[in-house]
Amino acid sequence: MKEGCVLNRGTRWLVAGLAGLCLPLGACTRHQEAHEAHHPVEVVRIEGSEINRITMTEQALERIALKTDTVRERQMTRSKAPRIVIPHSSLIYDPKGQTWVYTSPEPGTFVKQKVDVEYVEDDLAVLMEGPPVGTVVVSTAAAEVYGADSGVGH
């Protein structure tokens, strides 16, 4: 008789099957590690506040087709004086009904800011309170930024 471990035919198939199951799990672990190392969105709480700073990679921005616009003054038909306006598509409503926009202090970085909307005319929201004229705000894909900010998909 030969020395060493002798496996019968059924045991050999069981060992081969278990080995076959372990190989894909190893690949999943490597994929997960790669995903975590290159996560397209980073959400960090701004110290001393309840607000997050969201940073997205260029690839993430392209994937959601994010666009920005600026807060500006414009003469509206319902007002005699120019009013502070943003694209209506910039508005986000939280579960409590508060209205927000995402400002972009630098490319790929977004910070939620509360706004007070007086009325909407055509595709513009007229603000009573909000970011100053010239501030960059998200105008397309604000809901996707809000989802990242809220932890959707994490």
JSON list of C-alpha atoms in Angstrom, two decimals:
[
{"chain": "A", "resi": 1, "resn": "MET", "atom": "CA", "xyz": [0.00, 0.00, 0.00]},
{"chain": "A", "resi": 2, "resn": "LYS", "atom": "CA", "xyz": [1.24, 3.52, -0.82]},
{"chain": "A", "resi": 3, "resn": "GLU", "atom": "CA", "xyz": [1.88, 6.01, 1.94]},
{"chain": "A", "resi": 4, "resn": "GLY", "atom": "CA", "xyz": [-0.18, 9.22, 2.27]},
{"chain": "A", "resi": 5, "resn": "CYS", "atom": "CA", "xyz": [-3.81, 10.08, 2.11]},
{"chain": "A", "resi": 6, "resn": "VAL", "atom": "CA", "xyz": [-6.00, 7.94, -0.09]},
{"chain": "A", "resi": 7, "resn": "LEU", "atom": "CA", "xyz": [-9.28, 9.47, -1.23]},
{"chain": "A", "resi": 8, "resn": "ASN", "atom": "CA", "xyz": [-12.10, 7.48, -2.68]},
{"chain": "A", "resi": 9, "resn": "ARG", "atom": "CA", "xyz": [-13.82, 8.63, -5.86]},
{"chain": "A", "resi": 10, "resn": "GLY", "atom": "CA", "xyz": [-16.72, 10.40, -4.03]},
{"chain": "A", "resi": 11, "resn": "THR", "atom": "CA", "xyz": [-14.37, 12.27, -1.71]},
{"chain": "A", "resi": 12, "resn": "ARG", "atom": "CA", "xyz": [-12.23, 13.41, -4.65]},
{"chain": "A", "resi": 13, "resn": "TRP", "atom": "CA", "xyz": [-15.31, 14.87, -6.36]},
{"chain": "A", "resi": 14, "resn": "LEU", "atom": "CA", "xyz": [-16.33, 16.64, -3.13]},
{"chain": "A", "resi": 15, "resn": "VAL", "atom": "CA", "xyz": [-12.86, 18.19, -2.73]},
{"chain": "A", "resi": 16, "resn": "ALA", "atom": "CA", "xyz": [-12.80, 19.25, -6.41]},
{"chain": "A", "resi": 17, "resn": "GLY", "atom": "CA", "xyz": [-16.27, 20.79, -6.07]},
{"chain": "A", "resi": 18, "resn": "LEU", "atom": "CA", "xyz": [-15.31, 22.74, -2.94]},
{"chain": "A", "resi": 19, "resn": "ALA", "atom": "CA", "xyz": [-12.15, 24.00, -4.62]},
{"chain": "A", "resi": 20, "resn": "GLY", "atom": "CA", "xyz": [-14.22, 25.09, -7.61]},
{"chain": "A", "resi": 21, "resn": "LEU", "atom": "CA", "xyz": [-16.54, 27.05, -5.30]},
{"chain": "A", "resi": 22, "resn": "CYS", "atom": "CA", "xyz": [-13.65, 28.78, -3.55]},
{"chain": "A", "resi": 23, "resn": "LEU", "atom": "CA", "xyz": [-12.04, 30.12, -6.74]},
{"chain": "A", "resi": 24, "resn": "PRO", "atom": "CA", "xyz": [-14.94, 32.47, -7.63]},
{"chain": "A", "resi": 25, "resn": "LEU", "atom": "CA", "xyz": [-15.11, 33.68, -4.02]},
{"chain": "A", "resi": 26, "resn": "GLY", "atom": "CA", "xyz": [-11.47, 34.71, -4.22]},
{"chain": "A", "resi": 27, "resn": "ALA", "atom": "CA", "xyz": [-12.23, 36.61, -7.42]},
{"chain": "A", "resi": 28, "resn": "CYS", "atom": "CA", "xyz": [-15.18, 38.35, -5.69]},
{"chain": "A", "resi": 29, "resn": "THR", "atom": "CA", "xyz": [-12.91, 39.42, -2.86]},
{"chain": "A", "resi": 30, "resn": "ARG", "atom": "CA", "xyz": [-10.39, 40.89, -5.30]},
{"chain": "A", "resi": 31, "resn": "HIS", "atom": "CA", "xyz": [-13.19, 42.66, -7.18]},
{"chain": "A", "resi": 32, "resn": "GLN", "atom": "CA", "xyz": [-14.59, 44.11, -3.94]},
{"chain": "A", "resi": 33, "resn": "GLU", "atom": "CA", "xyz": [-11.13, 45.29, -2.86]},
{"chain": "A", "resi": 34, "resn": "ALA", "atom": "CA", "xyz": [-10.60, 46.96, -6.24]},
{"chain": "A", "resi": 35, "resn": "HIS", "atom": "CA", "xyz": [-14.06, 48.58, -6.00]},
{"chain": "A", "resi": 36, "resn": "GLU", "atom": "CA", "xyz": [-13.34, 49.95, -2.53]},
{"chain": "A", "resi": 37, "resn": "ALA", "atom": "CA", "xyz": [-9.96, 51.29, -3.63]},
{"chain": "A", "resi": 38, "resn": "HIS", "atom": "CA", "xyz": [-11.53, 53.16, -6.57]},
{"chain": "A", "resi": 39, "resn": "HIS", "atom": "CA", "xyz": [-14.91, 54.17, -5.15]},
{"chain": "A", "resi": 40, "resn": "PRO", "atom": "CA", "xyz": [-16.36, 56.88, -7.39]},
{"chain": "A", "resi": 41, "resn": "VAL", "atom": "CA", "xyz": [-17.98, 58.90, -4.57]},
{"chain": "A", "resi": 42, "resn": "GLU", "atom": "CA", "xyz": [-16.60, 60.08, -1.26]},
{"chain": "A", "resi": 43, "resn": "VAL", "atom": "CA", "xyz": [-18.94, 61.50, 1.39]},
{"chain": "A", "resi": 44, "resn": "VAL", "atom": "CA", "xyz": [-17.36, 63.30, 4.35]},
{"chain": "A", "resi": 45, "resn": "ARG", "atom": "CA", "xyz": [-19.16, 65.15, 7.16]},
{"chain": "A", "resi": 46, "resn": "ILE", "atom": "CA", "xyz": [-18.16, 68.82, 7.39]},
{"chain": "A", "resi": 47, "resn": "GLU", "atom": "CA", "xyz": [-16.84, 69.32, 10.89]},
{"chain": "A", "resi": 48, "resn": "GLY", "atom": "CA", "xyz": [-19.24, 71.14, 13.19]},
{"chain": "A", "resi": 49, "resn": "SER", "atom": "CA", "xyz": [-22.28, 70.68, 10.92]},
{"chain": "A", "resi": 50, "resn": "GLU", "atom": "CA", "xyz": [-24.84, 68.16, 9.75]},
{"chain": "A", "resi": 51, "resn": "ILE", "atom": "CA", "xyz": [-23.81, 68.75, 6.12]},
{"chain": "A", "resi": 52, "resn": "ASN", "atom": "CA", "xyz": [-21.61, 66.48, 4.01]},
{"chain": "A", "resi": 53, "resn": "ARG", "atom": "CA", "xyz": [-19.02, 67.27, 1.36]},
{"chain": "A", "resi": 54, "resn": "ILE", "atom": "CA", "xyz": [-19.54, 64.95, -1.61]},
{"chain": "A", "resi": 55, "resn": "THR", "atom": "CA", "xyz": [-16.63, 64.40, -3.99]},
{"chain": "A", "resi": 56, "resn": "MET", "atom": "CA", "xyz": [-17.09, 62.47, -7.24]},
{"chain": "A", "resi": 57, "resn": "THR", "atom": "CA", "xyz": [-14.58, 61.15, -9.72]},
{"chain": "A", "resi": 58, "resn": "GLU", "atom": "CA", "xyz": [-14.66, 62.38, -13.31]},
{"chain": "A", "resi": 59, "resn": "GLN", "atom": "CA", "xyz": [-16.03, 58.99, -14.36]},
{"chain": "A", "resi": 60, "resn": "ALA", "atom": "CA", "xyz": [-18.89, 59.27, -11.85]},
{"chain": "A", "resi": 61, "resn": "LEU", "atom": "CA", "xyz": [-19.74, 62.78, -13.08]},
{"chain": "A", "resi": 62, "resn": "GLU", "atom": "CA", "xyz": [-19.84, 61.54, -16.68]},
{"chain": "A", "resi": 63, "resn": "ARG", "atom": "CA", "xyz": [-21.96, 58.53, -15.75]},
{"chain": "A", "resi": 64, "resn": "ILE", "atom": "CA", "xyz": [-24.69, 60.69, -14.18]},
{"chain": "A", "resi": 65, "resn": "ALA", "atom": "CA", "xyz": [-24.28, 63.46, -16.81]},
{"chain": "A", "resi": 66, "resn": "LEU", "atom": "CA", "xyz": [-23.96, 66.09, -14.08]},
{"chain": "A", "resi": 67, "resn": "LYS", "atom": "CA", "xyz": [-24.16, 69.71, -15.19]},
{"chain": "A", "resi": 68, "resn": "THR", "atom": "CA", "xyz": [-23.85, 72.96, -13.29]},
{"chain": "A", "resi": 69, "resn": "ASP", "atom": "CA", "xyz": [-25.15, 76.50, -13.62]},
{"chain": "A", "resi": 70, "resn": "THR", "atom": "CA", "xyz": [-24.69, 79.67, -11.61]},
{"chain": "A", "resi": 71, "resn": "VAL", "atom": "CA", "xyz": [-26.94, 81.61, -9.28]},
{"chain": "A", "resi": 72, "resn": "ARG", "atom": "CA", "xyz": [-27.80, 84.82, -11.13]},
{"chain": "A", "resi": 73, "resn": "GLU", "atom": "CA", "xyz": [-30.05, 87.86, -11.16]},
{"chain": "A", "resi": 74, "resn": "ARG", "atom": "CA", "xyz": [-32.77, 88.08, -13.74]},
{"chain": "A", "resi": 75, "resn": "GLN", "atom": "CA", "xyz": [-35.75, 90.27, -14.45]},
{"chain": "A", "resi": 76, "resn": "MET", "atom": "CA", "xyz": [-38.89, 88.19, -13.93]},
{"chain": "A", "resi": 77, "resn": "THR", "atom": "CA", "xyz": [-42.40, 88.99, -15.19]},
{"chain": "A", "resi": 78, "resn": "ARG", "atom": "CA", "xyz": [-43.89, 88.88, -11.66]},
{"chain": "A", "resi": 79, "resn": "SER", "atom": "CA", "xyz": [-41.35, 91.31, -10.18]},
{"chain": "A", "resi": 80, "resn": "LYS", "atom": "CA", "xyz": [-40.32, 94.89, -10.89]},
{"chain": "A", "resi": 81, "resn": "ALA", "atom": "CA", "xyz": [-36.75, 94.45, -9.66]},
{"chain": "A", "resi": 82, "resn": "PRO", "atom": "CA", "xyz": [-34.30, 91.75, -10.78]},
{"chain": "A", "resi": 83, "resn": "ARG", "atom": "CA", "xyz": [-34.53, 88.59, -8.68]},
{"chain": "A", "resi": 84, "resn": "ILE", "atom": "CA", "xyz": [-32.05, 85.91, -7.62]},
{"chain": "A", "resi": 85, "resn": "VAL", "atom": "CA", "xyz": [-32.75, 82.75, -9.67]},
{"chain": "A", "resi": 86, "resn": "ILE", "atom": "CA", "xyz": [-31.49, 79.21, -10.19]},
{"chain": "A", "resi": 87, "resn": "PRO", "atom": "CA", "xyz": [-32.63, 76.46, -12.55]},
{"chain": "A", "resi": 88, "resn": "HIS", "atom": "CA", "xyz": [-35.75, 74.77, -11.19]},
{"chain": "A", "resi": 89, "resn": "SER", "atom": "CA", "xyz": [-33.98, 71.44, -11.80]},
{"chain": "A", "resi": 90, "resn": "SER", "atom": "CA", "xyz": [-31.43, 72.39, -9.12]},
{"chain": "A", "resi": 91, "resn": "LEU", "atom": "CA", "xyz": [-34.00, 72.05, -6.32]},
{"chain": "A", "resi": 92, "resn": "ILE", "atom": "CA", "xyz": [-34.02, 69.05, -4.01]},
{"chain": "A", "resi": 93, "resn": "TYR", "atom": "CA", "xyz": [-36.73, 68.41, -1.41]},
{"chain": "A", "resi": 94, "resn": "ASP", "atom": "CA", "xyz": [-35.79, 66.37, 1.64]},
{"chain": "A", "resi": 95, "resn": "PRO", "atom": "CA", "xyz": [-38.23, 64.07, 3.50]},
{"chain": "A", "resi": 96, "resn": "LYS", "atom": "CA", "xyz": [-39.18, 66.96, 5.83]},
{"chain": "A", "resi": 97, "resn": "GLY", "atom": "CA", "xyz": [-40.12, 69.14, 2.85]},
{"chain": "A", "resi": 98, "resn": "GLN", "atom": "CA", "xyz": [-37.15, 71.50, 3.17]},
{"chain": "A", "resi": 99, "resn": "THR", "atom": "CA", "xyz": [-35.69, 72.80, -0.07]},
{"chain": "A", "resi": 100, "resn": "TRP", "atom": "CA", "xyz": [-31.98, 72.51, -0.89]},
{"chain": "A", "resi": 101, "resn": "VAL", "atom": "CA", "xyz": [-29.48, 72.93, -3.71]},
{"chain": "A", "resi": 102, "resn": "TYR", "atom": "CA", "xyz": [-26.02, 71.48, -4.14]},
{"chain": "A", "resi": 103, "resn": "THR", "atom": "CA", "xyz": [-23.35, 74.12, -4.53]},
{"chain": "A", "resi": 104, "resn": "SER", "atom": "CA", "xyz": [-20.05, 73.25, -6.18]},
{"chain": "A", "resi": 105, "resn": "PRO", "atom": "CA", "xyz": [-17.20, 75.10, -4.45]},
{"chain": "A", "resi": 106, "resn": "GLU", "atom": "CA", "xyz": [-14.73, 73.30, -6.75]},
{"chain": "A", "resi": 107, "resn": "PRO", "atom": "CA", "xyz": [-15.08, 70.92, -9.69]},
{"chain": "A", "resi": 108, "resn": "GLY", "atom": "CA", "xyz": [-16.34, 67.49, -8.59]},
{"chain": "A", "resi": 109, "resn": "THR", "atom": "CA", "xyz": [-17.18, 68.65, -5.06]},
{"chain": "A", "resi": 110, "resn": "PHE", "atom": "CA", "xyz": [-20.69, 69.38, -3.81]},
{"chain": "A", "resi": 111, "resn": "VAL", "atom": "CA", "xyz": [-22.17, 70.81, -0.61]},
{"chain": "A", "resi": 112, "resn": "LYS", "atom": "CA", "xyz": [-25.88, 70.96, 0.21]},
{"chain": "A", "resi": 113, "resn": "GLN", "atom": "CA", "xyz": [-27.27, 74.42, 1.03]},
{"chain": "A", "resi": 114, "resn": "LYS", "atom": "CA", "xyz": [-30.78, 75.28, 2.20]},
{"chain": "A", "resi": 115, "resn": "VAL", "atom": "CA", "xyz": [-32.78, 77.65, 0.02]},
{"chain": "A", "resi": 116, "resn": "ASP", "atom": "CA", "xyz": [-36.10, 79.42, 0.41]},
{"chain": "A", "resi": 117, "resn": "VAL", "atom": "CA", "xyz": [-38.06, 79.50, -2.85]},
{"chain": "A", "resi": 118, "resn": "GLU", "atom": "CA", "xyz": [-40.53, 82.34, -3.39]},
{"chain": "A", "resi": 119, "resn": "TYR", "atom": "CA", "xyz": [-42.00, 81.00, -6.63]},
{"chain": "A", "resi": 120, "resn": "VAL", "atom": "CA", "xyz": [-41.18, 79.14, -9.84]},
{"chain": "A", "resi": 121, "resn": "GLU", "atom": "CA", "xyz": [-41.53, 80.82, -13.21]},
{"chain": "A", "resi": 122, "resn": "ASP", "atom": "CA", "xyz": [-40.92, 78.79, -16.36]},
{"chain": "A", "resi": 123, "resn": "ASP", "atom": "CA", "xyz": [-37.78, 76.74, -15.63]},
{"chain": "A", "resi": 124, "resn": "LEU", "atom": "CA", "xyz": [-36.39, 79.10, -12.96]},
{"chain": "A", "resi": 125, "resn": "ALA", "atom": "CA", "xyz": [-36.82, 79.11, -9.20]},
{"chain": "A", "resi": 126, "resn": "VAL", "atom": "CA", "xyz": [-36.88, 82.59, -7.66]},
{"chain": "A", "resi": 127, "resn": "LEU", "atom": "CA", "xyz": [-35.12, 82.57, -4.30]},
{"chain": "A", "resi": 128, "resn": "MET", "atom": "CA", "xyz": [-35.86, 84.56, -1.17]},
{"chain": "A", "resi": 129, "resn": "GLU", "atom": "CA", "xyz": [-32.78, 83.03, 0.50]},
{"chain": "A", "resi": 130, "resn": "GLY", "atom": "CA", "xyz": [-29.93, 80.96, -0.84]},
{"chain": "A", "resi": 131, "resn": "PRO", "atom": "CA", "xyz": [-26.39, 81.11, -2.16]},
{"chain": "A", "resi": 132, "resn": "PRO", "atom": "CA", "xyz": [-25.07, 84.43, -3.48]},
{"chain": "A", "resi": 133, "resn": "VAL", "atom": "CA", "xyz": [-25.02, 85.43, -7.15]},
{"chain": "A", "resi": 134, "resn": "GLY", "atom": "CA", "xyz": [-22.19, 83.69, -8.97]},
{"chain": "A", "resi": 135, "resn": "THR", "atom": "CA", "xyz": [-22.28, 80.52, -6.86]},
{"chain": "A", "resi": 136, "resn": "VAL", "atom": "CA", "xyz": [-22.05, 77.34, -8.94]},
{"chain": "A", "resi": 137, "resn": "VAL", "atom": "CA", "xyz": [-24.97, 74.95, -8.36]},
{"chain": "A", "resi": 138, "resn": "VAL", "atom": "CA", "xyz": [-25.82, 71.50, -9.70]},
{"chain": "A", "resi": 139, "resn": "SER", "atom": "CA", "xyz": [-28.47, 71.91, -12.41]},
{"chain": "A", "resi": 140, "resn": "THR", "atom": "CA", "xyz": [-28.69, 68.37, -13.81]},
{"chain": "A", "resi": 141, "resn": "ALA", "atom": "CA", "xyz": [-28.38, 65.19, -11.70]},
{"chain": "A", "resi": 142, "resn": "ALA", "atom": "CA", "xyz": [-29.06, 66.90, -8.35]},
{"chain": "A", "resi": 143, "resn": "ALA", "atom": "CA", "xyz": [-31.15, 63.86, -7.34]},
{"chain": "A", "resi": 144, "resn": "GLU", "atom": "CA", "xyz": [-28.16, 61.58, -7.94]},
{"chain": "A", "resi": 145, "resn": "VAL", "atom": "CA", "xyz": [-25.94, 63.78, -5.76]},
{"chain": "A", "resi": 146, "resn": "TYR", "atom": "CA", "xyz": [-28.65, 63.74, -3.08]},
{"chain": "A", "resi": 147, "resn": "GLY", "atom": "CA", "xyz": [-28.76, 59.94, -3.30]},
{"chain": "A", "resi": 148, "resn": "ALA", "atom": "CA", "xyz": [-25.00, 59.74, -2.76]},
{"chain": "A", "resi": 149, "resn": "ASP", "atom": "CA", "xyz": [-25.26, 62.25, 0.10]},
{"chain": "A", "resi": 150, "resn": "SER", "atom": "CA", "xyz": [-28.08, 60.24, 1.71]},
{"chain": "A", "resi": 151, "resn": "GLY", "atom": "CA", "xyz": [-26.24, 56.94, 1.45]},
{"chain": "A", "resi": 152, "resn": "VAL", "atom": "CA", "xyz": [-28.40, 55.37, -1.24]},
{"chain": "A", "resi": 153, "resn": "GLY", "atom": "CA", "xyz": [-26.51, 52.50, -2.81]},
{"chain": "A", "resi": 154, "resn": "HIS", "atom": "CA", "xyz": [-23.94, 52.17, -0.01]}
]
